Coordinates of C-alpha atoms in Angstrom, one line a residue:
X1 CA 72.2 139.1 122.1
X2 CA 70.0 141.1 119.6
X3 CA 66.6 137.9 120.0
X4 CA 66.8 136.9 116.4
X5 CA 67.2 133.4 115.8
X6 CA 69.1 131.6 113.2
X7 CA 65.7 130.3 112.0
X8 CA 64.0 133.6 111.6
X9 CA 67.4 135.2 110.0
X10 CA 67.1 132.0 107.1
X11 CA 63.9 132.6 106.4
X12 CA 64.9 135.2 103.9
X13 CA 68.3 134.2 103.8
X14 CA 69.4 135.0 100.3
X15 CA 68.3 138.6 100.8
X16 CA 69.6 139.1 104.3
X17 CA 73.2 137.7 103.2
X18 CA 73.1 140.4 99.9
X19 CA 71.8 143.6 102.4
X20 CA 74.6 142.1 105.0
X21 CA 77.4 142.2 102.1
X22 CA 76.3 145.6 100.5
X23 CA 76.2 147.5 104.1
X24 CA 79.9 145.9 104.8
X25 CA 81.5 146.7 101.4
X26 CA 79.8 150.2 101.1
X27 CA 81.2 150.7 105.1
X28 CA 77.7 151.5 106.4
X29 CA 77.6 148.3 108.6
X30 CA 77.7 149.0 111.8
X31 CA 79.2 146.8 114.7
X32 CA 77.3 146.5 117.4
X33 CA 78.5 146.0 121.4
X34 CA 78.9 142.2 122.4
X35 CA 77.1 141.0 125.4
X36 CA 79.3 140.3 128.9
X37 CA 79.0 137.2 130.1
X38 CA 81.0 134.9 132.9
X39 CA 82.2 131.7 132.5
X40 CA 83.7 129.7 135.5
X41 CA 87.6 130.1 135.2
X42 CA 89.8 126.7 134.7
X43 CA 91.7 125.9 138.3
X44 CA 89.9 128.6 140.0
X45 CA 86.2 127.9 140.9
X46 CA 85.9 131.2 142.6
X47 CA 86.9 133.2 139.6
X48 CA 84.8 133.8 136.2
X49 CA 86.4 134.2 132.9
X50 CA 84.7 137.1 130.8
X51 CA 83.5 136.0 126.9
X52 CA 81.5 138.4 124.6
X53 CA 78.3 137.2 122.7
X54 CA 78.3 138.9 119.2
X55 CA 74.7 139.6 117.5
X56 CA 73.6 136.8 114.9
X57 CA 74.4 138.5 112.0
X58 CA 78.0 139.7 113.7
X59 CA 78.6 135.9 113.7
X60 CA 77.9 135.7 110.1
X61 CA 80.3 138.2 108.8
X62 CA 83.0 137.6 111.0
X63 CA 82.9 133.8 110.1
X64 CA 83.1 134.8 106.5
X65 CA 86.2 137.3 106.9
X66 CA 87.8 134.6 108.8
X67 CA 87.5 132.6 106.0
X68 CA 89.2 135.0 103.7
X69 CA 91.7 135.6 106.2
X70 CA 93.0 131.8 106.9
X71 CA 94.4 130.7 103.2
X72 CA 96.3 134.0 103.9
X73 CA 98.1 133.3 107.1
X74 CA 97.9 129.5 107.1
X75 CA 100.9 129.7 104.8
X76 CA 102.5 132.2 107.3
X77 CA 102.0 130.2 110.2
X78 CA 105.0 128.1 111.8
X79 CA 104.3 124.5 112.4
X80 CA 104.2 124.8 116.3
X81 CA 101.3 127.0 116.8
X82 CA 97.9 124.5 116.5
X83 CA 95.1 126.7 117.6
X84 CA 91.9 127.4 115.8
X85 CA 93.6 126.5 112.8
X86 CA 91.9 124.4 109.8
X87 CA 92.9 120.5 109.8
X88 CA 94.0 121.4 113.5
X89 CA 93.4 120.2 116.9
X90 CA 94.3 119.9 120.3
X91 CA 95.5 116.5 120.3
X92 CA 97.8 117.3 117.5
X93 CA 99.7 120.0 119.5
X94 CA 99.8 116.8 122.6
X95 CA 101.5 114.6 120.5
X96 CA 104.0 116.9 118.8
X97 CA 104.7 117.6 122.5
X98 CA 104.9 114.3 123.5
X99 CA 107.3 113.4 120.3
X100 CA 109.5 116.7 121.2
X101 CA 110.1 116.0 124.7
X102 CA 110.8 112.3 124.1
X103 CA 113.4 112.8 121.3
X104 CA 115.0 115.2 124.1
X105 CA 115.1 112.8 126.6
X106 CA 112.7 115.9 128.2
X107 CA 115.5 118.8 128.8
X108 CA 114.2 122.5 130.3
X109 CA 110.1 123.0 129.5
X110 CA 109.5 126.6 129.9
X111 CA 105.7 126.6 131.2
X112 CA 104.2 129.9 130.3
X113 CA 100.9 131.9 131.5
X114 CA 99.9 135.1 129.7
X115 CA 98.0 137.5 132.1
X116 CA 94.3 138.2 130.9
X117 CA 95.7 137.7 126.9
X118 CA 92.3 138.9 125.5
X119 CA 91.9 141.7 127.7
X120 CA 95.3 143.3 127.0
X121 CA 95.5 143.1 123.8
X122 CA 96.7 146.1 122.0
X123 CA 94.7 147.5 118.9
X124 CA 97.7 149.7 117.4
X125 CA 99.8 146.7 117.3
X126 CA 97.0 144.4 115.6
X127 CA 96.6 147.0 113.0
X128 CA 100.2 147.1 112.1
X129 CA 100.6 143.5 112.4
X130 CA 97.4 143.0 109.7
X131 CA 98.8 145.2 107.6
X132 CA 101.5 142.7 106.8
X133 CA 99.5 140.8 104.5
X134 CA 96.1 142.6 104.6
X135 CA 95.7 145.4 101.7
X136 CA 91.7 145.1 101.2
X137 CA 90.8 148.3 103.2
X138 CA 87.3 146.9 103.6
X139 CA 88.6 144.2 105.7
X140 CA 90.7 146.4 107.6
X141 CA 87.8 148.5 108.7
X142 CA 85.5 145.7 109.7
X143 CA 88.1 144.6 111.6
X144 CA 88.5 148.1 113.4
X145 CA 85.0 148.8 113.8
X146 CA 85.1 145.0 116.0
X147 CA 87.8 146.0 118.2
X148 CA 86.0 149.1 118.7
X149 CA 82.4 148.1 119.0
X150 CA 82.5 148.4 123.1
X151 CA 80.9 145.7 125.6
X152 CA 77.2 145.7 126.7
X153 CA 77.5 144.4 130.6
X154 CA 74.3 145.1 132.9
X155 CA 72.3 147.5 130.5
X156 CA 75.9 149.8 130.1
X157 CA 78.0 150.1 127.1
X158 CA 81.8 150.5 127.6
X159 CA 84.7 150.6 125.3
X160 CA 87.8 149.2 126.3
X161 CA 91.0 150.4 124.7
X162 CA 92.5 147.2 124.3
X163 CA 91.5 143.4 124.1
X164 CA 89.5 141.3 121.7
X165 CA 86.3 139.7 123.6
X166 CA 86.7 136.1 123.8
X167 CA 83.2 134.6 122.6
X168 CA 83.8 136.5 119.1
X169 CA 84.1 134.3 116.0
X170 CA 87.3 136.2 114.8
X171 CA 89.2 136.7 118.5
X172 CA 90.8 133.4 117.6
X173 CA 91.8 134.1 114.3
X174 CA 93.1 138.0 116.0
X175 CA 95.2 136.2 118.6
X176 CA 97.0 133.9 116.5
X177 CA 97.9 136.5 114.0
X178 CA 99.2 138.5 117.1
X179 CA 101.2 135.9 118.9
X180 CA 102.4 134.8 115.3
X181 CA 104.3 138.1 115.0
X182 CA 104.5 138.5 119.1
X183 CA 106.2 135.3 119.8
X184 CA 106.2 132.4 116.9
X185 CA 108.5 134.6 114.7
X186 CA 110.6 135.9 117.0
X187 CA 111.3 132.4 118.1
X188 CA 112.0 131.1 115.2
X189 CA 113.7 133.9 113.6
X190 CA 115.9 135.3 116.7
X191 CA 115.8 133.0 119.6
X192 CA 116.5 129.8 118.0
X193 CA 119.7 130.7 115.8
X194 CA 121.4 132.0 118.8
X195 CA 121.2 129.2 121.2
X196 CA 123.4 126.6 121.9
X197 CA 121.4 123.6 122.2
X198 CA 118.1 123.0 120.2
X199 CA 114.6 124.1 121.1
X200 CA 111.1 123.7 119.9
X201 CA 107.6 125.4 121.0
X202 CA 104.1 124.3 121.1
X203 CA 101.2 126.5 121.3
X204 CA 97.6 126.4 120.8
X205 CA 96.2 130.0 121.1
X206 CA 97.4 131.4 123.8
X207 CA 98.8 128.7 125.7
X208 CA 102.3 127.4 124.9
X209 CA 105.6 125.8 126.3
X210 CA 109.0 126.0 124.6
X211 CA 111.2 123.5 125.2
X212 CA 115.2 123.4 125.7
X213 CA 118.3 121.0 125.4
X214 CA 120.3 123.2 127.0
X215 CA 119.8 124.8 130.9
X216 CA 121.6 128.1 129.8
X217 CA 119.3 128.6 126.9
X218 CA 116.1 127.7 129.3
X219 CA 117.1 130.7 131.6
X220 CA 117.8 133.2 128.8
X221 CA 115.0 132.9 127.0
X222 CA 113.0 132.8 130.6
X223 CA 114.7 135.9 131.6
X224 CA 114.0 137.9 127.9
X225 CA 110.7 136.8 127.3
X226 CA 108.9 139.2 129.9
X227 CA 110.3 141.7 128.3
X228 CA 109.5 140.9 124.7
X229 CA 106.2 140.7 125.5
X230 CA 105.7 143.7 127.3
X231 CA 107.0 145.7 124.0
X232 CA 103.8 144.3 122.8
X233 CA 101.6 145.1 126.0
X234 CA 101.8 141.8 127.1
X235 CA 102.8 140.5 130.6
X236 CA 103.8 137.4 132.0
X237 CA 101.9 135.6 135.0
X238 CA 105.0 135.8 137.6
X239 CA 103.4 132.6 139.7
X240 CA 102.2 130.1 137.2
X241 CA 105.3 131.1 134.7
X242 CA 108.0 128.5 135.4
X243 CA 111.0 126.9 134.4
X244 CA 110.3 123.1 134.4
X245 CA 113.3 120.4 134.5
X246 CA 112.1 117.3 133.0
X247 CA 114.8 115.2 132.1
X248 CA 114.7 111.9 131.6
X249 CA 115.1 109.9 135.0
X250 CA 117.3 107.5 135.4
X251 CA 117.3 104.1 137.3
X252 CA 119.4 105.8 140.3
X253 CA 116.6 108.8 140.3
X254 CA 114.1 106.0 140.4
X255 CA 114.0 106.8 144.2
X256 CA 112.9 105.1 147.2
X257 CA 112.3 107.7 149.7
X258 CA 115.5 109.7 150.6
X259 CA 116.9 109.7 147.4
X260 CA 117.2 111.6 144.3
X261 CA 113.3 113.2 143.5
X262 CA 111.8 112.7 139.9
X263 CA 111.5 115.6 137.3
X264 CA 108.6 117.8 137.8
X265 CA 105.7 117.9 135.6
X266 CA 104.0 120.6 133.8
X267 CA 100.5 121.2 132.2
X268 CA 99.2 122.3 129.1
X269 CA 96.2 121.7 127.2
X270 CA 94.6 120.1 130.5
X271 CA 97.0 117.8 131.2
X272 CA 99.9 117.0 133.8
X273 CA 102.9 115.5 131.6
X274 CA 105.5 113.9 133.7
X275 CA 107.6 111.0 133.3
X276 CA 106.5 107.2 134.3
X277 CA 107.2 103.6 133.2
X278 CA 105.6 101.8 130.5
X279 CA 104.7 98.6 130.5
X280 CA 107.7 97.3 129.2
X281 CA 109.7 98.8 131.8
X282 CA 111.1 101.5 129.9
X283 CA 110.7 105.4 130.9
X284 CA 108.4 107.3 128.8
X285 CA 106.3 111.0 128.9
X286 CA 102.8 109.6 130.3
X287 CA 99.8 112.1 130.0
X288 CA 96.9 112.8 133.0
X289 CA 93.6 114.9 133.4
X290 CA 95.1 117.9 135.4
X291 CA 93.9 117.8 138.6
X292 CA 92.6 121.6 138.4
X293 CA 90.1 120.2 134.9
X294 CA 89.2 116.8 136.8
X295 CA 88.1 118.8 140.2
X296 CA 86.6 121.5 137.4
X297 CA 84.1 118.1 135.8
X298 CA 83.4 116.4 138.7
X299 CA 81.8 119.5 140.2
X300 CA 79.9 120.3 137.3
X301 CA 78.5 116.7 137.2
X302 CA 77.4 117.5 140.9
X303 CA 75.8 120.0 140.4
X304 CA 74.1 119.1 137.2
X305 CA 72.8 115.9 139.1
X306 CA 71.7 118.5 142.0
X307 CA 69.8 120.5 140.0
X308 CA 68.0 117.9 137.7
X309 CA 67.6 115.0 140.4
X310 CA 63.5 115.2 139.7
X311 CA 63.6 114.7 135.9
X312 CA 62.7 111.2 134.4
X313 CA 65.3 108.5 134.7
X314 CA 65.7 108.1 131.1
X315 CA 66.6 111.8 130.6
X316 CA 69.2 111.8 132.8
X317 CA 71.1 108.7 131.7
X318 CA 70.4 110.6 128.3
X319 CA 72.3 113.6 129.0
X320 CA 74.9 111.6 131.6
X321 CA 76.3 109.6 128.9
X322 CA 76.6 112.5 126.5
X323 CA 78.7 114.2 129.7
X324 CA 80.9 110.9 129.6
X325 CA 81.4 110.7 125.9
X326 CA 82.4 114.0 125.9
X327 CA 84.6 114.1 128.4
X328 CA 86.0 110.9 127.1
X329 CA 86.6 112.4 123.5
X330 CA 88.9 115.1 124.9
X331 CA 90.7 113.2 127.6
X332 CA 90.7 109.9 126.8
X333 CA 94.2 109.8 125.1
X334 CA 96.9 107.0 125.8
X335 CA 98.1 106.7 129.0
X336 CA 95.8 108.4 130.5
X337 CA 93.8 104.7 131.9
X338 CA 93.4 105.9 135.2
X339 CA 91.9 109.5 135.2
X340 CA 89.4 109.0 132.2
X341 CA 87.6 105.8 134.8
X342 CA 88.1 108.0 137.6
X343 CA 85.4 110.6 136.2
X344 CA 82.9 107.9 135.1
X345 CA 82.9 106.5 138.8
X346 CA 82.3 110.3 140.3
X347 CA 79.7 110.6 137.7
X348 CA 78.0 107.2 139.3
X349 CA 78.6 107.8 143.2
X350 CA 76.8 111.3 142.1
X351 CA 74.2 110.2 139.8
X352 CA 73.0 108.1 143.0
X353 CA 73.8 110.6 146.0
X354 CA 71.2 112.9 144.2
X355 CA 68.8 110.4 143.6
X356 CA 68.5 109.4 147.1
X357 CA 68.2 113.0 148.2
X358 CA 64.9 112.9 145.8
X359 CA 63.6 109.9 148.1
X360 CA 65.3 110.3 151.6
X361 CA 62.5 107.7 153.2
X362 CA 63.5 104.9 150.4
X363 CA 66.8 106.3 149.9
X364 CA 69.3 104.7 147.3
X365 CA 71.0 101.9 148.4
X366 CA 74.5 100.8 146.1
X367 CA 72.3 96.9 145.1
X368 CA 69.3 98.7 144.2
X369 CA 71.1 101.7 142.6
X370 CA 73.0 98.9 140.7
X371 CA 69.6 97.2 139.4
X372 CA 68.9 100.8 137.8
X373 CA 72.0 100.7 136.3
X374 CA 71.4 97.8 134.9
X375 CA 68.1 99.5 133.4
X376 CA 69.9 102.5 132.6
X377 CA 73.5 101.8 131.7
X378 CA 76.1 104.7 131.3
X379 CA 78.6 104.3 128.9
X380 CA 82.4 102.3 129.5
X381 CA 85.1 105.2 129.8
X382 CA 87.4 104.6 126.7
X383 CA 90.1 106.0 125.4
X384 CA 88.8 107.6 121.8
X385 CA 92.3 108.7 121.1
X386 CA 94.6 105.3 121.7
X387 CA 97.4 104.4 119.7
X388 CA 96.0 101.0 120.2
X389 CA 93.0 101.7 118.3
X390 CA 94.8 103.5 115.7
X391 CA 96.9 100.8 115.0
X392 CA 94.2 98.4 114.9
X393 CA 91.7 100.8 112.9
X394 CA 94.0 103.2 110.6

């Protein structure tokens, strides 16, 4: 944002650190505007999702009041929210999703969307919600001068009202403290007391399903938590919020065609979670790549081998495999054997379509594309996060 590099910033570190501490604590540090930028949006490849860049030294401070702020709130937290928290992750809030729904027998998932969370979010409430458990008025005014430090976008400096710029090292620490007093409290402390059946929520930032026992319950809390939310300035996407029935199937539900349908399925996290058989025969909540995040990867691979088609061999394998790895260390969970593959081969049937676009005369032919393979091998699609490797290697 601001061309200094985190080389040039160490080179006098200890100094730059003590002038960056004195000019926050004394108040005279000033926030400056974070830079607009557009990232493509998930399911939608037409749309872009806006995040803010924060200066260098921005980075720095608000990394070090987030650390003062976690060991406060970590003990506030309820168990169900998971993101951006320390010891944390994604595939912790999947499986306490997939034990909740399978000690249910599935029940009424409540599949929320938030519109435009970090846009909307209101300033007046975040200050009365810090005020909870932050006294250090220093803190309190860096924190203000962020959410009012405006947003550099083509050369012009705006200042929204509301939101928190994704992109900025303390947004995720802001939402969770918001939706902590927004939704995870009010959930714990007033919704589930006064239901009839039992219910459980999952959330990582801002995305999050609460699951029901009970139908009634599913509809109330569906029906009260628009408005709960828009007390806080918040609104609820009325197309891709929904009230999912996933109940266990049974063997007369197990349906040739005419008969009873299956449950529907949901997604969170980037997956599809439905029911299926295991191996043994028995019915059990399977995980898959969303369709949306699988279409999302498989065009980014295009176009990555599109746009790099001329550079060595070597450095393409390089940078393929890291592409697989990665990919395979998010989605390569049980259960999901057939999706994680599924990306490798459109990887492969790309990697070679855009090699034989850089020779059209000699073209690429599957036997001698296979013989470069064999040169320059791209890693087996495996599944880094199987209870079968757990089990073997605790």
């Amino acid at each position: 944002m601001d061309g200094q590099t985190w080389h040039e910033y160490g080179q006098n570190l200890e100094a730059n650190l003590r002038s960056l501490l004195e000019r926050a604590k004394s108040g005279r540090y000033t926030a400056p505007p974070v830079k607009r930028a557009y990232i493509p949006k998930a399911g939608s490849p037409t749309q872009k999702r806006p995040i803010g860049i924060p200066t260098l030294e921005d980075k720095v401070l608000q990394r070090a009041v987030v650390m003062l702020l976690e060991p406060l709130y970590e003990q506030d937290f309820v168990q169900g929210s998971y993101g951006f928290r320390p010891g944390r992750g994604a595939h912790d809030a999947l499986e306490k999703l997939w034990k909740e729904t399978m000690n249910a027998d599935g029940g009424w998932v409540l599949e929320v969307d938030i519109s435009k969370f970090f846009d909307t979010l209101d300033h007046s409430h975040l200050r009365q919600f810090l005020q909870h458990r932050v006294r250090d008025g220093v803190l309190l005014r860096l924190i203000g001068k962020w959410l009012n430090a405006g947003v550099m976008e083509s050369g012009q400096i705006s200042y929204p009202e509301d939101g928190s710029p994704q992109g900025g090292v303390i947004s995720p620490m802001l939402a969770n403290v918001y939706l902590h007093y927004v939704l995870d409290i009010w959930v714990e402390q007033d919704v589930r007391p006064r239901l009839a059946g039992k219910a459980y929520l999952i959330r990582y930032a801002d995305d999050f399903v609460i699951g029901f026992t009970d139908e009634r319950d599913a509809h109330r809390v569906k029906d009260v938590l628009p408005k709960r939310f828009a007390r806080y300035g918040l609104s609820i996407h009325p197309e891709k919020t929904r009230l999912v029935r996933f109940n266990k199937p049974t063997d007369r539900n197990d349906s040739p065609p005419g008969g009873q349908p299956l449950p529907e399925s949901f997604d969170l996290l980037g997956f599809t979670h439905y029911w299926g058989r295991s191996l043994r025969g028995n019915w059990v909540v399977k995980r898959k790549t969303s369709d949306s995040r699988l279409s999302r990867a498989v065009r980014a691979i295009n176009q990555w081998c599109r746009d790099n088609r001329h550079k060595p061999l070597a450095e393409q394998q390089q940078t393929l495999s890291q592409k697989i790895r990665g990919h395979c260390a998010y989605y390569g969970i049980t259960g999901n054997s057939a999706s994680v593959p599924a990306f490798r081969l459109w990887v492969v049937r790309a990697w070679r379509q855009w090699l034989s676009r850089r020779n059209r005369e000699r073209g690429m032919v599957w036997d001698r594309f296979n013989q470069l393979l064999a040169r320059y091998p791209l890693p087996v699609a495996v599944a880094i996060h199987s209870t079968c490797r757990r089990a073997a290697n605790p």
